[in-house]
Coordinates of C-alpha atoms and ligand atoms in Angstrom, one line a residue:
X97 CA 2.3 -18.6 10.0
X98 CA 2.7 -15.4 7.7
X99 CA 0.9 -15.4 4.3
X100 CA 3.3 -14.6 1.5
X101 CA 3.3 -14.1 -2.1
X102 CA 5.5 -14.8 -4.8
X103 CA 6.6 -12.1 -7.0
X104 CA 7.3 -12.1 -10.5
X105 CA 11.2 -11.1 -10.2
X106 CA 11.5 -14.3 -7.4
X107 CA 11.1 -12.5 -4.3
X108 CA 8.2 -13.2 -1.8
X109 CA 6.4 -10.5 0.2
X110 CA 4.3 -11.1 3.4
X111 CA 0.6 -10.9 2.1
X112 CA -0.7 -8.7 5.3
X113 CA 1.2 -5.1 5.8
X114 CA 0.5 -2.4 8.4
X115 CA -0.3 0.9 6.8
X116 CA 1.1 3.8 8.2
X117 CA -0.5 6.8 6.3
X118 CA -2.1 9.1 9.0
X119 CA -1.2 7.3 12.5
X120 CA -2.4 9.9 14.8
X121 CA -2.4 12.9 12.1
X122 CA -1.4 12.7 8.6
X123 CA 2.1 13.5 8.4
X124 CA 2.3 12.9 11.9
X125 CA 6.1 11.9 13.1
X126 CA 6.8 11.3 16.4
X127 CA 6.9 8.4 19.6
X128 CA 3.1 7.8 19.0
X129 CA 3.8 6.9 15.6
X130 CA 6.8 4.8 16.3
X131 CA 4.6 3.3 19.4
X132 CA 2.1 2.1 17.2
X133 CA 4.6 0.5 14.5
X134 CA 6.1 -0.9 17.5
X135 CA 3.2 -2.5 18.7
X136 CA 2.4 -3.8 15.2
X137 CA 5.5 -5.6 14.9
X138 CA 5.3 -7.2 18.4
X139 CA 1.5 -8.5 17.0
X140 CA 3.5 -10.3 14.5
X141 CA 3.4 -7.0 11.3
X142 CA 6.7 -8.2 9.5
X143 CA 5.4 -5.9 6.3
X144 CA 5.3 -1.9 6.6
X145 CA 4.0 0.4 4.1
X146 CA 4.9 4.1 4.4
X147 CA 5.7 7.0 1.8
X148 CA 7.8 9.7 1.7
X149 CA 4.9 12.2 1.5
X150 CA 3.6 10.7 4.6
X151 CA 5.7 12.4 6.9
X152 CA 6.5 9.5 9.4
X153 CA 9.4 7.2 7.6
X154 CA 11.9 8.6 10.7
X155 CA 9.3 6.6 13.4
X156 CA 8.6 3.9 10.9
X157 CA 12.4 3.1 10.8
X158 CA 13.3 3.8 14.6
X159 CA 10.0 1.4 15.2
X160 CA 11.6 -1.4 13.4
X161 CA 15.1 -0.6 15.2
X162 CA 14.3 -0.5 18.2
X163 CA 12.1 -4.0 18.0
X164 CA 15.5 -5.7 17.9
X165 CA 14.5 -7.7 14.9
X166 CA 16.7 -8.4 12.5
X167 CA 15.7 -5.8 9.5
X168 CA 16.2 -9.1 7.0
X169 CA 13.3 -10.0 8.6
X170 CA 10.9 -6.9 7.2
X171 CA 9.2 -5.8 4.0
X172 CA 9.3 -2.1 4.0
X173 CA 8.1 0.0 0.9
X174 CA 8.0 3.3 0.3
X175 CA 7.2 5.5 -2.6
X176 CA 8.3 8.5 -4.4
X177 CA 6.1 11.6 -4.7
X178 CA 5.1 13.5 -8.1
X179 CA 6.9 16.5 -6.9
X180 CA 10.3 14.3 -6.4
X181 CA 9.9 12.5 -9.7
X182 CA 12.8 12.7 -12.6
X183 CA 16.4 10.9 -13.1
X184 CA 18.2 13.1 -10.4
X185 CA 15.2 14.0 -7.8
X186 CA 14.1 10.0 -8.1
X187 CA 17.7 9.2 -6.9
X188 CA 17.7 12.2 -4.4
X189 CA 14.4 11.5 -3.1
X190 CA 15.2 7.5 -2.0
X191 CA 18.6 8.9 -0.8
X192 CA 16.1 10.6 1.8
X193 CA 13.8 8.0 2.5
X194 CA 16.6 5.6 3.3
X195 CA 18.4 8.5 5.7
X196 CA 15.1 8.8 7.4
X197 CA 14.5 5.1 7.8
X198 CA 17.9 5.0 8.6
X199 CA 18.0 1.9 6.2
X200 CA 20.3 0.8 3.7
X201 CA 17.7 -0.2 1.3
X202 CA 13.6 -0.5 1.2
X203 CA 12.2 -3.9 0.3
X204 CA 10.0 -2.0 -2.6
X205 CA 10.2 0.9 -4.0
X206 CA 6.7 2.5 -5.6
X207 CA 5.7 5.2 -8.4
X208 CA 3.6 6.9 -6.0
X209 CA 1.0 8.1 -8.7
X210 CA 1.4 8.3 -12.3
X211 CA 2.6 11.3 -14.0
X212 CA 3.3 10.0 -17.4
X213 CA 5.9 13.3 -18.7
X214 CA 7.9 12.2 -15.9
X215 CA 7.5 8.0 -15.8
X216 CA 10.4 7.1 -18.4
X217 CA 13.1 9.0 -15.9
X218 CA 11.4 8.0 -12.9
X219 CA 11.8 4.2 -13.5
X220 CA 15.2 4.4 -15.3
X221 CA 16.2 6.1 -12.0
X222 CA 14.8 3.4 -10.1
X223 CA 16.2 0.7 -12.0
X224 CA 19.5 2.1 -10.6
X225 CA 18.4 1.8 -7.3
X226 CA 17.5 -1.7 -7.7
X227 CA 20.7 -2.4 -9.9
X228 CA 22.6 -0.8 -6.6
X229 CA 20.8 -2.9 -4.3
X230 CA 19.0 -0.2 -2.7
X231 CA 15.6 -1.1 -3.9
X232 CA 15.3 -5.2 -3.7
X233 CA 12.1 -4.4 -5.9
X234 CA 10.3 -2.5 -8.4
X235 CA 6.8 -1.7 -8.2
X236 CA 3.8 1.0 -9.0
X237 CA 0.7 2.7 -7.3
X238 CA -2.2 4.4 -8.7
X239 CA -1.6 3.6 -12.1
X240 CA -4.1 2.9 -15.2
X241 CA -3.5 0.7 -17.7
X242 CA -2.4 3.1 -20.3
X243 CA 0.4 4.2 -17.7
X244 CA 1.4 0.6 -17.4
X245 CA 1.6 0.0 -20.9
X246 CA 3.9 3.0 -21.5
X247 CA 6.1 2.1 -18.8
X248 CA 6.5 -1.5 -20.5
X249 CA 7.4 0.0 -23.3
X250 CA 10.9 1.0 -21.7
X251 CA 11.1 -1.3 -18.5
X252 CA 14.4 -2.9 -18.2
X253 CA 13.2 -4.2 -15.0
X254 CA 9.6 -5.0 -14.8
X255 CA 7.6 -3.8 -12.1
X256 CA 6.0 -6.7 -9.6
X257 CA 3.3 -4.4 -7.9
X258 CA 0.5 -2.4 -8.2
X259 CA -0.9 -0.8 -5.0
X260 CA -4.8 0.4 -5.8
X261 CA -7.5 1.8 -4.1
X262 CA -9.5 -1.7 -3.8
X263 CA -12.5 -1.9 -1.6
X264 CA -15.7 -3.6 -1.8
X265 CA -17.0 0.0 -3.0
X266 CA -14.5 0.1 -5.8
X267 CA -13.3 -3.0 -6.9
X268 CA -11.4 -1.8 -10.3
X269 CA -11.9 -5.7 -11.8
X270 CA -10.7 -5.2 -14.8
X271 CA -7.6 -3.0 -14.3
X272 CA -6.8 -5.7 -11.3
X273 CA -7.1 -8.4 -14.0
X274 CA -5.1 -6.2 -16.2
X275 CA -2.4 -6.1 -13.8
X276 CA -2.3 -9.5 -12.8
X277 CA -1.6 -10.6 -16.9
X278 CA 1.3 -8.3 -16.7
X279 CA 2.5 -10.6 -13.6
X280 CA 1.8 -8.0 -11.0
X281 CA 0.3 -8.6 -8.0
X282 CA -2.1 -6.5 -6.8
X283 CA -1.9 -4.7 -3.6
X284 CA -5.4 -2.7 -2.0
X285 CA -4.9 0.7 -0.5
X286 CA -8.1 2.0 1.7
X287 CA -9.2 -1.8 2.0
X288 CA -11.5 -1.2 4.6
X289 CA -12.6 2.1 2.7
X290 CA -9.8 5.0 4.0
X291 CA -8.7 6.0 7.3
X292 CA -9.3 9.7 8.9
X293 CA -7.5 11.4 6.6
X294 CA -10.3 11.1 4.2
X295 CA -12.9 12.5 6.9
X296 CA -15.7 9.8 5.7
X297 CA -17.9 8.8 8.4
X298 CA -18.0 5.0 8.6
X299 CA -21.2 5.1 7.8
X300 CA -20.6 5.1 4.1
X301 CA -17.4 2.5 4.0
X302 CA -17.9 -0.6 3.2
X303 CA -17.2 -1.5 6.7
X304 CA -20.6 -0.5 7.8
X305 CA -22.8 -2.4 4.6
X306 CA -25.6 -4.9 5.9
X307 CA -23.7 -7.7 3.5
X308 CA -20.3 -7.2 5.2
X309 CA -21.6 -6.8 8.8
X310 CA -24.0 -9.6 8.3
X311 CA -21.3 -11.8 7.2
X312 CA -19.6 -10.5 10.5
X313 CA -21.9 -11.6 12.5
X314 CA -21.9 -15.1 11.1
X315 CA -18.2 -15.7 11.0
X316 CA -17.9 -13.7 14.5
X317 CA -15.1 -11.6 13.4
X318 CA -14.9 -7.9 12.7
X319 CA -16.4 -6.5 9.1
X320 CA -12.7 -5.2 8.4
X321 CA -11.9 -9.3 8.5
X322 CA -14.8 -9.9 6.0
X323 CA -13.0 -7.5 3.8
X324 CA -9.8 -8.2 4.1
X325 CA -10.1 -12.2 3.7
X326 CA -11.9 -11.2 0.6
X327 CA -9.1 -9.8 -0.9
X328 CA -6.6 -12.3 0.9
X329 CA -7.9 -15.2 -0.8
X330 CA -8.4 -13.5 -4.3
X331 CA -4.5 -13.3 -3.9
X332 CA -4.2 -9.5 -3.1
X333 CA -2.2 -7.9 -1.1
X334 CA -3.6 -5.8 2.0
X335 CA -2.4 -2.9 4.0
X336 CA -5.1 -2.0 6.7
X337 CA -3.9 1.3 9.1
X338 CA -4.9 0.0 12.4
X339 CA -4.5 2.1 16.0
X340 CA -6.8 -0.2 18.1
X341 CA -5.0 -3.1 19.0
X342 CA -7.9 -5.0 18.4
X343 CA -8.0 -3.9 14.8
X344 CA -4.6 -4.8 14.6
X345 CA -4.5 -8.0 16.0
X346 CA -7.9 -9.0 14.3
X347 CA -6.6 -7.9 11.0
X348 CA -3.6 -10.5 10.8
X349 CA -5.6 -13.2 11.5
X350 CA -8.2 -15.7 10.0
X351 CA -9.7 -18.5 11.1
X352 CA -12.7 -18.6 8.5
X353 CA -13.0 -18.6 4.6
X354 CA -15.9 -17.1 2.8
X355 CA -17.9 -19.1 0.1
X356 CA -17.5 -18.4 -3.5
X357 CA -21.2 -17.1 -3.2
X358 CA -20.0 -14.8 -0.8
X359 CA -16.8 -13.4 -2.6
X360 CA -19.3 -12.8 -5.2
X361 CA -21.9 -11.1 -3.3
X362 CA -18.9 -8.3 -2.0
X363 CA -17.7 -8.5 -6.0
X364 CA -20.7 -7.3 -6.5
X365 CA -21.2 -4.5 -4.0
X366 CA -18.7 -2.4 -6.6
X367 CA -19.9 1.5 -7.4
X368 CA -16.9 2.3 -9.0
X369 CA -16.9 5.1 -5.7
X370 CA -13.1 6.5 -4.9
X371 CA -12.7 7.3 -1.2
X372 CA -9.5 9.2 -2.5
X373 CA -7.7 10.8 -5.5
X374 CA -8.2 9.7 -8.8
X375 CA -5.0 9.0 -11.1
X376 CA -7.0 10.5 -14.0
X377 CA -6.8 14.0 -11.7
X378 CA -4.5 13.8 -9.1
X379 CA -1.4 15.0 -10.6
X380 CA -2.2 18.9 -10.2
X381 CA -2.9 18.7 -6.7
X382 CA 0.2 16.4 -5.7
X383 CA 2.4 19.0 -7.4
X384 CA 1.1 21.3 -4.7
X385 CA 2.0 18.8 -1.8
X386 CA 5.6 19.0 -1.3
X387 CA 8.1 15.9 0.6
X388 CA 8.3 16.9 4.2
X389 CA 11.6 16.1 5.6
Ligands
NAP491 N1 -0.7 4.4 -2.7 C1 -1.6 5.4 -2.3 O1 -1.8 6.3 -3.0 C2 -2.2 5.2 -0.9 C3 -3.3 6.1 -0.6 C4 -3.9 5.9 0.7 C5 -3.4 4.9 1.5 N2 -2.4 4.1 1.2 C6 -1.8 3.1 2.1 O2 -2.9 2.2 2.5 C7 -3.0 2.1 3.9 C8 -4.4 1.8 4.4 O3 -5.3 2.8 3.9 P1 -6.0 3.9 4.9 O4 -5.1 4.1 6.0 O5 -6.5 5.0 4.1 O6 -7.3 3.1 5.5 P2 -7.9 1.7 5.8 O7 -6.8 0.8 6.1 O8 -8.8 1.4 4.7 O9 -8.8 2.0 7.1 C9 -8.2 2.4 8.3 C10 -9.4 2.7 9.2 O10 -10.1 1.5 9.5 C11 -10.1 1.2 10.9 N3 -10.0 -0.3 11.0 C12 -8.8 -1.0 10.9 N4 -9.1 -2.3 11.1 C13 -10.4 -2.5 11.2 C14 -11.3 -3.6 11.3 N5 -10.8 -4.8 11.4 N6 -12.6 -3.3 11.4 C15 -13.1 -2.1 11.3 N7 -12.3 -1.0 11.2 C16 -11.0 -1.2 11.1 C17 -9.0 1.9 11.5 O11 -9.3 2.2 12.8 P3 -8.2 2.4 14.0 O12 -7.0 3.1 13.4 O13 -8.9 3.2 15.0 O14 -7.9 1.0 14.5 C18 -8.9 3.2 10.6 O15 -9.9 4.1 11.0 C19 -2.4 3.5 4.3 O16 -2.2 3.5 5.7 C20 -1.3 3.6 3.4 O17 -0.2 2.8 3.9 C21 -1.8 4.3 0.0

């Protein structure tokens, strides 16, 4: 049976997405793409994450078409990128999302990254959306606690989310339990430490520490498992990228629950080491990175 979660406006969202950032190459948009969201959903993936900036909501959305599944069924969210931010672009940039996606609304809609001169129009604009029906919920990604606390300072509608880079390498505790006292859940990006986009061997991700394998070996499951029921039964969400089907299949399911001695002993694995951008610097460089369409 699915995982869900409950969210703070009443909605539930399947605990377990499929991340689609960089199937085959990032920005990548084409039948491989839609191939392997296809497969995903035939393993059981009810929850998609994509992004406009990633180039691929056109085979996300003919994926989900073509799987003859109700779309009522799904949880797709997608974000809008710094350079699309502002009343007007906000509104423009999910009318392009939902033309690629061929949708008439997204499940949850995400701040990609903060960009505080920009976040007051940004979320008023989105409240619109949600007001329309176009975006069933509100959410963030990537941002700190002083970005959350100005947002609340004008949030009609509060957001329920806050996608992170999580991993057993940067576990972000006390922004997570920042979060969660605002009543957002918290969802990991990068949970098994970044896909190939990043180009870091996996040698240095968590995935390849002696704790995680070790545990591995004792549960006889993959060390992407380890880390994902980690975060599962702290009550995070996940989105592992998966092309193997083992991956994928693996990734969904758990038949095993670590101690609290071992949820402690990945705790405390944390360097405070990014695998991506950092919110504190990103903005610059995302100005530079335009939409794709
Ligand atoms: N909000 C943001 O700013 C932001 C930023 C980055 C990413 N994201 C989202 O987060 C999603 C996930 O992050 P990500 O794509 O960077 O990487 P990730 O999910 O941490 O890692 C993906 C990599 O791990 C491998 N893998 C998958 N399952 C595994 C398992 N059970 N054991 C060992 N290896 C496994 C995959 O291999 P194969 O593909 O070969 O199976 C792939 O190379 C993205 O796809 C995107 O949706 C959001």
């Amino acid at each position: 049976m699915m995982r869900t979660l409950k969210l703070c406006d009443g909605r539930s969202m399947p605990q377990i997405g499929f991340g689609t950032a960089a199937i085959g190459e990032f920005q990548q948009d084409n039948e491989f793409v839609k191939d392997t969201v296809l497969k995903a959903i035939e393993m059981g993936y009810r929850h998609i994450d994509t992004a406009a900036l990633y180039g691929n909501e056109r085979s996300v959305g003919q994926a989900i078409a073509e799987s003859g599944i109700p779309r009522k069924e799904f949880f797709v969210t997608t974000k809008v990128w710094d350079t699309q931010q502002g009343h007007e672009n906000t509104l423009q940039a999910m009318e392009e999302s939902l033309n690629r996606l061929n949708m008439d609304y997204v499940d949850l809609y995400l701040v990609h990254w903060p960009y505080p001169e920009k976040t007051q129009a940004t979320w008023q604009a989105m409240e619109q959306l949600h007001r329309e029906g176009r975006a069933r919920s509100l959410g963030l990604s990537n941002f700190r606690k002083s970005d959350i606390q100005q947002l609340m300072g004008f949030a009609e509608i509060k957001p329920v989310y806050n996608q992170l880079e999580l991993h057993p390498y940067l576990t972000q505790k006390a922004l997570v339990e920042y979060c969660e006292s605002k009543g957002m859940v918290v969802s990991c990006w990068s949970p098994l430490g970044s896909g190939s986009w990043s180009g870091v061997d996996n040698s240095e991700k968590p995935i390849s520490d002696p704790v995680i394998t070790k545990l591995a070996e004792k549960y006889g499951v993959s060390a992407g498992q380890i880390i994902l029921a980690w975060d599962l039964q702290q009550g995070r969400i996940v989105i592992p990228k998966a092309e193997s089907e083992k991956h994928m299949k693996g990734n969904l399911n758990y038949g095993f629950t670590l101690t609290d001695e071992e949820l402690t002993a990945i705790d405390n694995l944390n360097k405070n080491h990014r695998f991506g951008d950092d919110p504190d610097t990103a903005t610059e460089s995302n100005l530079s990175r335009p939409v794709p369409n």
